[in-house]
Amino acid sequence: MSAEIRKQRLSRLNLVFVRSPIYFVTACTQNCRNILATPAIHETFLRFGQEGPSHGAWIGAYVLMPDHLHLFVATDDEQIAISAWMKSLKNTISKMLRENGVAPPHWQKHSSITCFGVVSHIQKSGTMFAKTQYGRASYQRLRIGRMWERFSH
């Protein structure tokens, strides 16, 4: 690759490294176990979200399904990395699951995390729109999660 082409490609990095990016996160239970759609897990998730700003994380729209969850989260990258935040979320929910007699393992090893800090990528791929529509459809089917109307404006 020539130096000129490399320079052109690296110029995109100023679009990638943004402060407080917004992520779309999907976390699935191990073997698609239906263990998340309970009032105790929902309350645990809500408490975790309410404590988030003091740690540099803000949860937006979310859908809590029986075997997975979808959510938008913004993080202050100087306070917490998305990987550390994700580990904390899973550990918090796992603790409640264990207290309710649900044997581990609770989570698949890998979660899907998509960053929406790069506006040109969103516009070109339509990924954010597609995932948001999927989340809305899931919410409409199961009526679990917060009201989408609060986050759609």
CSV table of N, CA and C in Angstrom, one decimal:
chain,number,residue,atom,x,y,z
A,1,MET,N,0.9,-1.2,0.0
A,1,MET,CA,0.0,0.0,0.0
A,1,MET,C,0.9,1.2,0.0
A,2,SER,N,0.6,2.2,-0.8
A,2,SER,CA,1.4,3.4,-0.9
A,2,SER,C,1.2,4.3,0.3
A,3,ALA,N,2.1,5.2,0.5
A,3,ALA,CA,2.0,6.1,1.6
A,3,ALA,C,0.8,7.0,1.5
A,4,GLU,N,0.5,7.4,0.2
A,4,GLU,CA,-0.6,8.3,0.0
A,4,GLU,C,-2.0,7.6,0.3
A,5,ILE,N,-2.1,6.4,-0.1
A,5,ILE,CA,-3.3,5.6,0.2
A,5,ILE,C,-3.5,5.4,1.7
A,6,ARG,N,-2.4,5.0,2.3
A,6,ARG,CA,-2.4,4.8,3.8
A,6,ARG,C,-2.8,6.1,4.5
A,7,LYS,N,-2.3,7.3,4.0
A,7,LYS,CA,-2.7,8.6,4.6
A,7,LYS,C,-4.2,8.8,4.5
A,8,GLN,N,-4.7,8.5,3.3
A,8,GLN,CA,-6.2,8.7,3.0
A,8,GLN,C,-7.0,7.8,4.0
A,9,ARG,N,-6.6,6.6,4.1
A,9,ARG,CA,-7.3,5.6,4.9
A,9,ARG,C,-7.3,6.0,6.4
A,10,LEU,N,-6.1,6.5,6.9
A,10,LEU,CA,-5.9,6.8,8.3
A,10,LEU,C,-6.7,8.1,8.6
A,11,SER,N,-7.0,8.9,7.7
A,11,SER,CA,-7.7,10.2,7.9
A,11,SER,C,-9.1,9.9,8.5
A,12,ARG,N,-9.6,8.7,8.3
A,12,ARG,CA,-10.9,8.3,8.8
A,12,ARG,C,-10.9,8.2,10.4
A,13,LEU,N,-9.7,8.0,10.9
A,13,LEU,CA,-9.6,7.7,12.4
A,13,LEU,C,-10.2,8.8,13.2
A,14,ASN,N,-10.2,10.1,12.7
A,14,ASN,CA,-10.7,11.2,13.5
A,14,ASN,C,-12.2,11.0,13.7
A,15,LEU,N,-12.9,10.2,12.8
A,15,LEU,CA,-14.3,9.9,13.0
A,15,LEU,C,-14.6,8.7,13.9
A,16,VAL,N,-13.6,7.9,14.1
A,16,VAL,CA,-13.8,6.7,14.9
A,16,VAL,C,-13.6,7.0,16.4
A,17,PHE,N,-12.7,7.8,16.8
A,17,PHE,CA,-12.4,8.0,18.2
A,17,PHE,C,-13.2,9.2,18.6
A,18,VAL,N,-14.4,9.0,19.1
A,18,VAL,CA,-15.2,10.0,19.7
A,18,VAL,C,-15.4,9.9,21.2
A,19,ARG,N,-15.5,10.9,21.9
A,19,ARG,CA,-15.7,10.9,23.3
A,19,ARG,C,-17.2,10.5,23.6
A,20,SER,N,-17.5,9.7,24.5
A,20,SER,CA,-18.8,9.2,24.9
A,20,SER,C,-19.6,8.6,23.7
A,21,PRO,N,-19.0,7.6,23.1
A,21,PRO,CA,-19.8,7.0,22.0
A,21,PRO,C,-21.0,6.3,22.5
A,22,ILE,N,-22.0,6.1,21.5
A,22,ILE,CA,-23.2,5.3,21.8
A,22,ILE,C,-23.0,3.9,21.2
A,23,TYR,N,-23.3,2.9,22.0
A,23,TYR,CA,-23.2,1.6,21.6
A,23,TYR,C,-24.6,0.9,21.6
A,24,PHE,N,-24.7,0.0,20.6
A,24,PHE,CA,-25.9,-0.9,20.6
A,24,PHE,C,-25.4,-2.3,21.1
A,25,VAL,N,-25.9,-2.8,22.2
A,25,VAL,CA,-25.4,-4.0,22.8
A,25,VAL,C,-26.4,-5.1,22.7
A,26,THR,N,-26.0,-6.3,22.4
A,26,THR,CA,-26.9,-7.5,22.5
A,26,THR,C,-26.1,-8.5,23.3
A,27,ALA,N,-26.8,-9.0,24.4
A,27,ALA,CA,-26.2,-10.1,25.2
A,27,ALA,C,-27.2,-11.2,25.2
A,28,CYS,N,-26.7,-12.4,25.0
A,28,CYS,CA,-27.6,-13.6,24.9
A,28,CYS,C,-27.2,-14.6,26.1
A,29,THR,N,-28.3,-15.3,26.5
A,29,THR,CA,-28.0,-16.3,27.6
A,29,THR,C,-27.4,-17.5,27.0
A,30,GLN,N,-26.7,-18.3,27.8
A,30,GLN,CA,-26.1,-19.5,27.4
A,30,GLN,C,-27.2,-20.5,27.0
A,31,ASN,N,-27.0,-21.1,25.8
A,31,ASN,CA,-27.9,-22.0,25.2
A,31,ASN,C,-29.4,-21.5,25.1
A,32,CYS,N,-29.5,-20.2,24.9
A,32,CYS,CA,-30.8,-19.5,24.7
A,32,CYS,C,-31.8,-19.9,25.9
A,33,ARG,N,-31.3,-19.9,27.1
A,33,ARG,CA,-32.2,-20.2,28.2
A,33,ARG,C,-33.1,-19.0,28.5
A,34,ASN,N,-34.3,-19.3,28.8
A,34,ASN,CA,-35.3,-18.3,29.0
A,34,ASN,C,-35.3,-17.9,30.5
A,35,ILE,N,-34.3,-17.1,30.9
A,35,ILE,CA,-34.1,-16.8,32.3
A,35,ILE,C,-34.1,-15.3,32.6
A,36,LEU,N,-34.3,-14.4,31.7
A,36,LEU,CA,-34.2,-13.0,31.9
A,36,LEU,C,-35.5,-12.3,32.1
A,37,ALA,N,-36.6,-12.8,31.6
A,37,ALA,CA,-37.9,-12.0,31.7
A,37,ALA,C,-38.6,-12.3,33.0
A,38,THR,N,-38.0,-11.8,34.0
A,38,THR,CA,-38.7,-11.9,35.4
A,38,THR,C,-38.7,-10.5,36.0
A,39,PRO,N,-39.6,-10.2,36.9
A,39,PRO,CA,-39.6,-9.0,37.6
A,39,PRO,C,-38.3,-8.7,38.4
A,40,ALA,N,-37.7,-9.8,39.0
A,40,ALA,CA,-36.5,-9.6,39.8
A,40,ALA,C,-35.3,-9.2,38.9
A,41,ILE,N,-35.2,-9.8,37.7
A,41,ILE,CA,-34.1,-9.4,36.8
A,41,ILE,C,-34.4,-8.0,36.2
A,42,HIS,N,-35.6,-7.7,35.9
A,42,HIS,CA,-35.9,-6.3,35.4
A,42,HIS,C,-35.5,-5.3,36.5
A,43,GLU,N,-35.9,-5.5,37.7
A,43,GLU,CA,-35.6,-4.6,38.8
A,43,GLU,C,-34.1,-4.5,39.0
A,44,THR,N,-33.3,-5.6,38.9
A,44,THR,CA,-31.9,-5.6,39.0
A,44,THR,C,-31.3,-4.7,37.8
A,45,PHE,N,-31.8,-4.9,36.7
A,45,PHE,CA,-31.3,-4.2,35.5
A,45,PHE,C,-31.6,-2.7,35.7
A,46,LEU,N,-32.8,-2.3,36.1
A,46,LEU,CA,-33.1,-0.9,36.4
A,46,LEU,C,-32.2,-0.3,37.4
A,47,ARG,N,-31.9,-1.0,38.5
A,47,ARG,CA,-31.0,-0.5,39.5
A,47,ARG,C,-29.6,-0.3,39.0
A,48,PHE,N,-29.1,-1.2,38.2
A,48,PHE,CA,-27.8,-1.1,37.6
A,48,PHE,C,-27.8,0.1,36.7
A,49,GLY,N,-28.8,0.3,35.9
A,49,GLY,CA,-28.9,1.5,35.0
A,49,GLY,C,-28.9,2.8,35.7
A,50,GLN,N,-29.6,2.8,36.9
A,50,GLN,CA,-29.7,4.0,37.7
A,50,GLN,C,-28.4,4.4,38.3
A,51,GLU,N,-27.6,3.4,38.6
A,51,GLU,CA,-26.3,3.6,39.2
A,51,GLU,C,-25.2,4.0,38.1
A,52,GLY,N,-25.5,3.8,36.9
A,52,GLY,CA,-24.6,3.9,35.8
A,52,GLY,C,-23.9,5.3,35.7
A,53,PRO,N,-24.7,6.4,35.8
A,53,PRO,CA,-24.0,7.7,35.6
A,53,PRO,C,-22.9,8.0,36.5
A,54,SER,N,-23.0,7.5,37.7
A,54,SER,CA,-21.8,7.7,38.7
A,54,SER,C,-20.6,6.9,38.3
A,55,HIS,N,-20.7,6.0,37.3
A,55,HIS,CA,-19.6,5.2,36.8
A,55,HIS,C,-19.3,5.6,35.4
A,56,GLY,N,-20.0,6.5,34.8
A,56,GLY,CA,-19.7,6.9,33.4
A,56,GLY,C,-20.5,6.2,32.4
A,57,ALA,N,-21.7,5.7,32.7
A,57,ALA,CA,-22.5,4.9,31.7
A,57,ALA,C,-24.0,5.3,31.8
A,58,TRP,N,-24.6,5.5,30.6
A,58,TRP,CA,-26.0,5.9,30.6
A,58,TRP,C,-26.7,5.0,29.7
A,59,ILE,N,-27.7,4.3,30.2
A,59,ILE,CA,-28.5,3.4,29.4
A,59,ILE,C,-29.7,4.1,28.8
A,60,GLY,N,-29.9,3.9,27.5
A,60,GLY,CA,-31.1,4.5,26.8
A,60,GLY,C,-32.2,3.5,26.7
A,61,ALA,N,-32.7,3.4,25.5
A,61,ALA,CA,-33.7,2.4,25.2
A,61,ALA,C,-33.2,1.0,25.3
A,62,TYR,N,-34.0,0.1,25.8
A,62,TYR,CA,-33.6,-1.3,25.9
A,62,TYR,C,-34.8,-2.2,25.7
A,63,VAL,N,-34.5,-3.4,25.4
A,63,VAL,CA,-35.6,-4.5,25.4
A,63,VAL,C,-35.0,-5.7,26.1
A,64,LEU,N,-35.7,-6.1,27.1
A,64,LEU,CA,-35.3,-7.3,27.9
A,64,LEU,C,-36.2,-8.4,27.5
A,65,MET,N,-35.5,-9.4,26.8
A,65,MET,CA,-36.3,-10.6,26.3
A,65,MET,C,-36.0,-11.8,27.2
A,66,PRO,N,-36.7,-12.9,27.1
A,66,PRO,CA,-36.5,-14.0,27.9
A,66,PRO,C,-35.1,-14.6,27.8
A,67,ASP,N,-34.5,-14.6,26.6
A,67,ASP,CA,-33.2,-15.2,26.4
A,67,ASP,C,-32.1,-14.2,26.0
A,68,HIS,N,-32.4,-12.9,25.9
A,68,HIS,CA,-31.3,-12.0,25.5
A,68,HIS,C,-31.8,-10.6,25.8
A,69,LEU,N,-30.9,-9.6,25.7
A,69,LEU,CA,-31.3,-8.2,25.9
A,69,LEU,C,-30.6,-7.4,24.8
A,70,HIS,N,-31.3,-6.3,24.5
A,70,HIS,CA,-30.8,-5.3,23.5
A,70,HIS,C,-30.8,-4.0,24.3
A,71,LEU,N,-29.8,-3.1,24.1
A,71,LEU,CA,-29.8,-1.8,24.7
A,71,LEU,C,-28.9,-0.9,24.0
A,72,PHE,N,-29.2,0.4,24.2
A,72,PHE,CA,-28.3,1.5,23.8
A,72,PHE,C,-27.6,2.0,25.1
A,73,VAL,N,-26.3,2.2,25.0
A,73,VAL,CA,-25.6,2.7,26.2
A,73,VAL,C,-24.5,3.7,25.7
A,74,ALA,N,-24.4,4.8,26.4
A,74,ALA,CA,-23.4,5.8,26.1
A,74,ALA,C,-22.4,5.7,27.3
A,75,THR,N,-21.1,5.7,27.0
A,75,THR,CA,-20.1,5.6,28.1
A,75,THR,C,-19.2,6.8,28.0
A,76,ASP,N,-18.7,7.2,29.1
A,76,ASP,CA,-17.6,8.2,29.2
A,76,ASP,C,-16.3,7.3,29.2
A,77,ASP,N,-15.6,7.3,28.1
A,77,ASP,CA,-14.5,6.5,27.9
A,77,ASP,C,-13.3,6.8,28.8
A,78,GLU,N,-13.3,7.9,29.5
A,78,GLU,CA,-12.3,8.2,30.5
A,78,GLU,C,-12.7,7.6,31.9
A,79,GLN,N,-13.9,7.2,32.1
A,79,GLN,CA,-14.3,6.6,33.3
A,79,GLN,C,-14.4,5.1,33.2
A,80,ILE,N,-14.9,4.5,32.1
A,80,ILE,CA,-15.1,3.1,32.0
A,80,ILE,C,-15.1,2.7,30.6
A,81,ALA,N,-14.5,1.5,30.3
A,81,ALA,CA,-14.5,0.9,29.0
A,81,ALA,C,-15.8,0.1,28.8
A,82,ILE,N,-16.2,0.0,27.6
A,82,ILE,CA,-17.5,-0.7,27.3
A,82,ILE,C,-17.3,-2.2,27.7
A,83,SER,N,-16.2,-2.8,27.6
A,83,SER,CA,-16.0,-4.2,28.0
A,83,SER,C,-16.1,-4.3,29.5
A,84,ALA,N,-15.6,-3.4,30.2
A,84,ALA,CA,-15.7,-3.5,31.7
A,84,ALA,C,-17.1,-3.3,32.1
A,85,TRP,N,-17.8,-2.3,31.5
A,85,TRP,CA,-19.2,-2.1,31.8
A,85,TRP,C,-20.1,-3.3,31.5
A,86,MET,N,-19.8,-3.9,30.3
A,86,MET,CA,-20.6,-5.1,29.9
A,86,MET,C,-20.3,-6.3,31.0
A,87,LYS,N,-19.1,-6.5,31.4
A,87,LYS,CA,-18.8,-7.5,32.4
A,87,LYS,C,-19.5,-7.2,33.7
A,88,SER,N,-19.6,-6.0,34.1
A,88,SER,CA,-20.3,-5.6,35.3
A,88,SER,C,-21.8,-5.8,35.2
A,89,LEU,N,-22.4,-5.5,34.0
A,89,LEU,CA,-23.8,-5.8,33.8
A,89,LEU,C,-24.1,-7.2,33.9
A,90,LYS,N,-23.3,-8.1,33.2
A,90,LYS,CA,-23.6,-9.5,33.3
A,90,LYS,C,-23.4,-10.1,34.7
A,91,ASN,N,-22.3,-9.6,35.4
A,91,ASN,CA,-22.1,-10.1,36.8
A,91,ASN,C,-23.3,-9.7,37.7
A,92,THR,N,-23.8,-8.5,37.5
A,92,THR,CA,-24.9,-8.0,38.4
A,92,THR,C,-26.1,-8.9,38.1
A,93,ILE,N,-26.5,-9.1,36.9
A,93,ILE,CA,-27.6,-10.0,36.6
A,93,ILE,C,-27.4,-11.4,37.0
A,94,SER,N,-26.2,-11.9,36.8
A,94,SER,CA,-25.9,-13.3,37.2
A,94,SER,C,-26.0,-13.5,38.7
A,95,LYS,N,-25.6,-12.5,39.5
A,95,LYS,CA,-25.8,-12.6,40.9
A,95,LYS,C,-27.2,-12.8,41.3
A,96,MET,N,-28.1,-12.0,40.7
A,96,MET,CA,-29.6,-12.1,41.0
A,96,MET,C,-30.1,-13.5,40.5
A,97,LEU,N,-29.6,-14.0,39.4
A,97,LEU,CA,-30.0,-15.3,38.9
A,97,LEU,C,-29.6,-16.4,39.9
A,98,ARG,N,-28.4,-16.3,40.4
A,98,ARG,CA,-27.9,-17.3,41.3
A,98,ARG,C,-28.8,-17.2,42.6
A,99,GLU,N,-29.1,-16.0,43.1
A,99,GLU,CA,-29.9,-15.8,44.3
A,99,GLU,C,-31.3,-16.5,44.1
A,100,ASN,N,-31.8,-16.5,42.8
A,100,ASN,CA,-33.1,-17.1,42.5
A,100,ASN,C,-33.0,-18.5,42.1
A,101,GLY,N,-31.8,-19.2,42.3
A,101,GLY,CA,-31.7,-20.6,42.1
A,101,GLY,C,-31.4,-21.0,40.6
A,102,VAL,N,-31.0,-20.1,39.8
A,102,VAL,CA,-30.7,-20.4,38.4
A,102,VAL,C,-29.2,-20.7,38.3
A,103,ALA,N,-28.9,-21.9,38.0
A,103,ALA,CA,-27.5,-22.4,37.9
A,103,ALA,C,-26.7,-21.7,36.7
A,104,PRO,N,-25.5,-21.4,37.0
A,104,PRO,CA,-24.6,-20.9,35.9
A,104,PRO,C,-24.2,-22.0,35.0
A,105,PRO,N,-23.7,-21.8,33.8
A,105,PRO,CA,-23.4,-20.4,33.2
A,105,PRO,C,-24.6,-19.8,32.7
A,106,HIS,N,-24.7,-18.4,32.8
A,106,HIS,CA,-25.8,-17.7,32.4
A,106,HIS,C,-25.7,-17.0,31.0
A,107,TRP,N,-24.5,-16.7,30.6
A,107,TRP,CA,-24.3,-15.9,29.4
A,107,TRP,C,-23.4,-16.6,28.4
A,108,GLN,N,-23.7,-16.3,27.1
A,108,GLN,CA,-22.7,-16.7,26.1
A,108,GLN,C,-21.5,-15.9,26.3
A,109,LYS,N,-20.4,-16.5,25.8
A,109,LYS,CA,-19.1,-15.9,26.0
A,109,LYS,C,-18.9,-14.5,25.3
A,110,HIS,N,-19.5,-14.3,24.2
A,110,HIS,CA,-19.4,-13.1,23.4
A,110,HIS,C,-20.7,-12.4,23.3
A,111,SER,N,-20.6,-11.0,23.4
A,111,SER,CA,-21.8,-10.2,23.2
A,111,SER,C,-21.5,-9.4,21.9
A,112,SER,N,-22.6,-8.9,21.3
A,112,SER,CA,-22.5,-8.0,20.1
A,112,SER,C,-22.5,-6.6,20.6
A,113,ILE,N,-21.5,-5.8,20.2
A,113,ILE,CA,-21.4,-4.4,20.6
A,113,ILE,C,-21.1,-3.7,19.3
A,114,THR,N,-22.0,-2.7,19.0
A,114,THR,CA,-21.8,-1.9,17.8
A,114,THR,C,-21.7,-0.5,18.2
A,115,CYS,N,-20.7,0.2,17.8
A,115,CYS,CA,-20.5,1.6,18.1
A,115,CYS,C,-21.2,2.5,17.1
A,116,PHE,N,-21.9,3.5,17.5
A,116,PHE,CA,-22.6,4.4,16.6
A,116,PHE,C,-22.0,5.8,16.7
A,117,GLY,N,-20.7,5.9,17.0
A,117,GLY,CA,-20.1,7.2,17.0
A,117,GLY,C,-19.7,7.7,15.6
A,118,VAL,N,-19.7,6.8,14.7
A,118,VAL,CA,-19.2,7.1,13.3
A,118,VAL,C,-20.5,7.3,12.4
A,119,VAL,N,-20.8,8.6,12.3
A,119,VAL,CA,-22.1,8.9,11.6
A,119,VAL,C,-22.1,8.4,10.2
A,120,SER,N,-21.0,8.6,9.5
A,120,SER,CA,-20.9,8.2,8.1
A,120,SER,C,-21.2,6.7,7.9
A,121,HIS,N,-20.7,5.9,8.9
A,121,HIS,CA,-20.9,4.4,8.8
A,121,HIS,C,-22.4,4.1,9.0
A,122,ILE,N,-23.1,4.8,9.9
A,122,ILE,CA,-24.5,4.6,10.2
A,122,ILE,C,-25.3,5.0,8.9
A,123,GLN,N,-25.0,6.1,8.3
A,123,GLN,CA,-25.8,6.5,7.2
A,123,GLN,C,-25.6,5.6,6.0
A,124,LYS,N,-24.3,5.1,5.8
A,124,LYS,CA,-24.1,4.2,4.7
A,124,LYS,C,-24.7,2.8,4.8
A,125,SER,N,-24.6,2.3,6.1
A,125,SER,CA,-25.0,0.9,6.2
A,125,SER,C,-26.4,0.7,6.7
A,126,GLY,N,-27.0,1.7,7.3
A,126,GLY,CA,-28.3,1.6,7.8
A,126,GLY,C,-28.4,0.7,9.0
A,127,THR,N,-27.3,0.3,9.6
A,127,THR,CA,-27.3,-0.7,10.7
A,127,THR,C,-28.1,-0.2,11.9
A,128,MET,N,-27.9,1.0,12.3
A,128,MET,CA,-28.6,1.5,13.5
A,128,MET,C,-30.1,1.4,13.3
A,129,PHE,N,-30.6,1.9,12.1
A,129,PHE,CA,-32.0,1.8,11.8
A,129,PHE,C,-32.5,0.4,11.8
A,130,ALA,N,-31.8,-0.5,11.2
A,130,ALA,CA,-32.3,-1.9,11.2
A,130,ALA,C,-32.3,-2.5,12.6
A,131,LYS,N,-31.3,-2.2,13.4
A,131,LYS,CA,-31.3,-2.8,14.8
A,131,LYS,C,-32.4,-2.1,15.6
A,132,THR,N,-32.6,-0.8,15.5
A,132,THR,CA,-33.6,-0.2,16.2
A,132,THR,C,-35.0,-0.7,15.8
A,133,GLN,N,-35.2,-0.9,14.5
A,133,GLN,CA,-36.5,-1.5,14.1
A,133,GLN,C,-36.7,-2.9,14.7
A,134,TYR,N,-35.6,-3.7,14.7
A,134,TYR,CA,-35.7,-5.0,15.3
A,134,TYR,C,-36.1,-5.0,16.8
A,135,GLY,N,-35.5,-4.0,17.5
A,135,GLY,CA,-35.8,-3.9,18.9
A,135,GLY,C,-37.2,-3.4,19.1
A,136,ARG,N,-37.7,-2.5,18.3
A,136,ARG,CA,-39.0,-2.1,18.4
A,136,ARG,C,-40.0,-3.2,18.2
A,137,ALA,N,-39.7,-4.0,17.2
A,137,ALA,CA,-40.6,-5.1,16.8
A,137,ALA,C,-40.6,-6.1,18.0
A,138,SER,N,-39.5,-6.4,18.6
A,138,SER,CA,-39.4,-7.3,19.7
A,138,SER,C,-40.2,-6.8,20.9
A,139,TYR,N,-40.1,-5.5,21.1
A,139,TYR,CA,-40.8,-4.9,22.2
A,139,TYR,C,-42.3,-5.0,22.0
A,140,GLN,N,-42.7,-4.7,20.8
A,140,GLN,CA,-44.2,-4.8,20.5
A,140,GLN,C,-44.7,-6.2,20.7
A,141,ARG,N,-43.9,-7.2,20.3
A,141,ARG,CA,-44.4,-8.6,20.5
A,141,ARG,C,-44.5,-9.0,21.9
A,142,LEU,N,-43.5,-8.6,22.8
A,142,LEU,CA,-43.5,-9.1,24.1
A,142,LEU,C,-43.9,-8.1,25.2
A,143,ARG,N,-43.9,-6.8,24.9
A,143,ARG,CA,-44.2,-5.8,25.8
A,143,ARG,C,-43.3,-5.8,27.0
A,144,ILE,N,-42.0,-6.0,26.8
A,144,ILE,CA,-41.1,-6.0,27.9
A,144,ILE,C,-40.1,-4.9,27.6
A,145,GLY,N,-39.8,-4.1,28.6
A,145,GLY,CA,-38.8,-3.0,28.4
A,145,GLY,C,-39.5,-1.7,28.6
A,146,ARG,N,-38.7,-0.6,28.4
A,146,ARG,CA,-39.2,0.7,28.5
A,146,ARG,C,-40.0,1.1,27.3
A,147,MET,N,-40.8,2.2,27.4
A,147,MET,CA,-41.6,2.7,26.3
A,147,MET,C,-40.7,3.3,25.3
A,148,TRP,N,-40.8,2.8,24.0
A,148,TRP,CA,-39.9,3.3,22.9
A,148,TRP,C,-40.2,4.8,22.6
A,149,GLU,N,-41.5,5.2,22.9
A,149,GLU,CA,-41.8,6.6,22.5
A,149,GLU,C,-41.0,7.6,23.2
A,150,ARG,N,-40.5,7.3,24.4
A,150,ARG,CA,-39.6,8.2,25.1
A,150,ARG,C,-38.3,8.5,24.4
A,151,PHE,N,-37.8,7.5,23.6
A,151,PHE,CA,-36.5,7.5,23.0
A,151,PHE,C,-36.5,7.7,21.5
A,152,SER,N,-37.7,7.9,20.9
A,152,SER,CA,-37.7,7.9,19.4
A,152,SER,C,-37.7,9.3,18.9
A,153,HIS,N,-37.6,10.3,19.7
A,153,HIS,CA,-37.6,11.7,19.2
A,153,HIS,C,-36.2,12.2,19.1
